[in-house]
Amino acid sequence: AGKTMQDLLPELYQHFGQDQVQQTLDSLTPDFHPILADQADLASVNLEGYLLPETYTDLNSGVTFDIWLKRNFDLYSERIAPLKDKIAARGLNLHEAFTLASIVQKESSVPEEQKKIAQVFELRLQKNISLGADPTFMYAAKLKGVEANPNIDSPYNTRIYKGLPPTPIGTFELTALEAVADPAPTDFLFFVA
């Protein structure tokens, strides 16, 4: 977990061929699969955080990349189905929940800690306080190919910009999404990582 598309692409290219992968990625629209529906407002579909490690299997099945991707999304949708109502009840759409889960994952991979971190982030969002999550400016730097700096100007830098970044910042385990759907019942604004 925590891998970015940048990390995953070489493996996908190796199995499906760079042309096939790139063509599919370039032509992806939100109606490719229901799991992408909440990306309708984005300039283009972004798969960051949408390849769940647990469903990222069977690369050698002999199918084309778009079919493999649909299967991956089908499996992903099944896994998260029990969480959908809880996520909606927290006022988040799926894309926002994935985005938050990816940040929670980068902060901790321990389920109990993830629940506390998710609670802190949720409260900060509610109070319109910036998330201030270091992994977000590190991700921004990785995208730009520059050294990580807390003052980097990027919509991904939650130290500078309030609210959630535009997309997830990497893959996450189901426990991180569960934490977002059902955070700890506390009301802290800070946590110690």
PDB file of N, CA and C in Angstrom, residues 108-116 173 175-176 178-179:
ATOM      1  N   SER A 108      -0.199   6.191   8.717  1.00  0.00           N
ATOM      2  CA  SER A 108      -0.056   4.981   9.544  1.00  0.00           C
ATOM      3  C   SER A 108      -0.684   3.778   8.846  1.00  0.00           C
ATOM      4  N   SER A 109      -0.088   2.607   9.071  1.00  0.00           N
ATOM      5  CA  SER A 109      -0.686   1.381   8.522  1.00  0.00           C
ATOM      6  C   SER A 109      -1.309   0.536   9.639  1.00  0.00           C
ATOM      7  N   VAL A 110      -1.361   1.097  10.849  1.00  0.00           N
ATOM      8  CA  VAL A 110      -1.957   0.382  11.983  1.00  0.00           C
ATOM      9  C   VAL A 110      -3.441   0.744  12.090  1.00  0.00           C
ATOM     10  N   PRO A 111      -4.346  -0.238  11.931  1.00  0.00           N
ATOM     11  CA  PRO A 111      -5.788   0.064  11.895  1.00  0.00           C
ATOM     12  C   PRO A 111      -6.292   0.936  13.045  1.00  0.00           C
ATOM     13  N   GLU A 112      -5.864   0.661  14.269  1.00  0.00           N
ATOM     14  CA  GLU A 112      -6.334   1.473  15.411  1.00  0.00           C
ATOM     15  C   GLU A 112      -5.903   2.933  15.274  1.00  0.00           C
ATOM     16  N   GLU A 113      -4.662   3.136  14.853  1.00  0.00           N
ATOM     17  CA  GLU A 113      -4.157   4.507  14.657  1.00  0.00           C
ATOM     18  C   GLU A 113      -4.882   5.167  13.490  1.00  0.00           C
ATOM     19  N   GLN A 114      -5.156   4.388  12.440  1.00  0.00           N
ATOM     20  CA  GLN A 114      -5.837   4.941  11.269  1.00  0.00           C
ATOM     21  C   GLN A 114      -7.183   5.548  11.647  1.00  0.00           C
ATOM     22  N   LYS A 115      -7.905   4.886  12.566  1.00  0.00           N
ATOM     23  CA  LYS A 115      -9.217   5.396  12.992  1.00  0.00           C
ATOM     24  C   LYS A 115      -9.082   6.749  13.692  1.00  0.00           C
ATOM     25  N   LYS A 116      -8.028   6.901  14.508  1.00  0.00           N
ATOM     26  CA  LYS A 116      -7.810   8.172  15.214  1.00  0.00           C
ATOM     27  C   LYS A 116      -7.399   9.275  14.235  1.00  0.00           C
ATOM     28  N   GLU A 173      -4.795   0.423   2.020  1.00  0.00           N
ATOM     29  CA  GLU A 173      -5.431  -0.833   2.395  1.00  0.00           C
ATOM     30  C   GLU A 173      -6.877  -0.554   2.792  1.00  0.00           C
ATOM     31  N   THR A 175      -8.315  -1.190   5.438  1.00  0.00           N
ATOM     32  CA  THR A 175      -8.427  -0.673   6.815  1.00  0.00           C
ATOM     33  C   THR A 175      -8.443   0.854   6.839  1.00  0.00           C
ATOM     34  N   ALA A 176      -7.716   1.488   5.914  1.00  0.00           N
ATOM     35  CA  ALA A 176      -7.682   2.956   5.876  1.00  0.00           C
ATOM     36  C   ALA A 176      -9.038   3.506   5.438  1.00  0.00           C
ATOM     37  N   GLU A 178     -11.873   1.881   5.833  1.00  0.00           N
ATOM     38  CA  GLU A 178     -12.767   1.575   6.960  1.00  0.00           C
ATOM     39  C   GLU A 178     -12.650   2.652   8.036  1.00  0.00           C
ATOM     40  N   ALA A 179     -11.418   3.140   8.249  1.00  0.00           N
ATOM     41  CA  ALA A 179     -11.194   4.199   9.245  1.00  0.00           C
ATOM     42  C   ALA A 179     -11.909   5.490   8.834  1.00  0.00           C
TER      43      ALA A 179
END
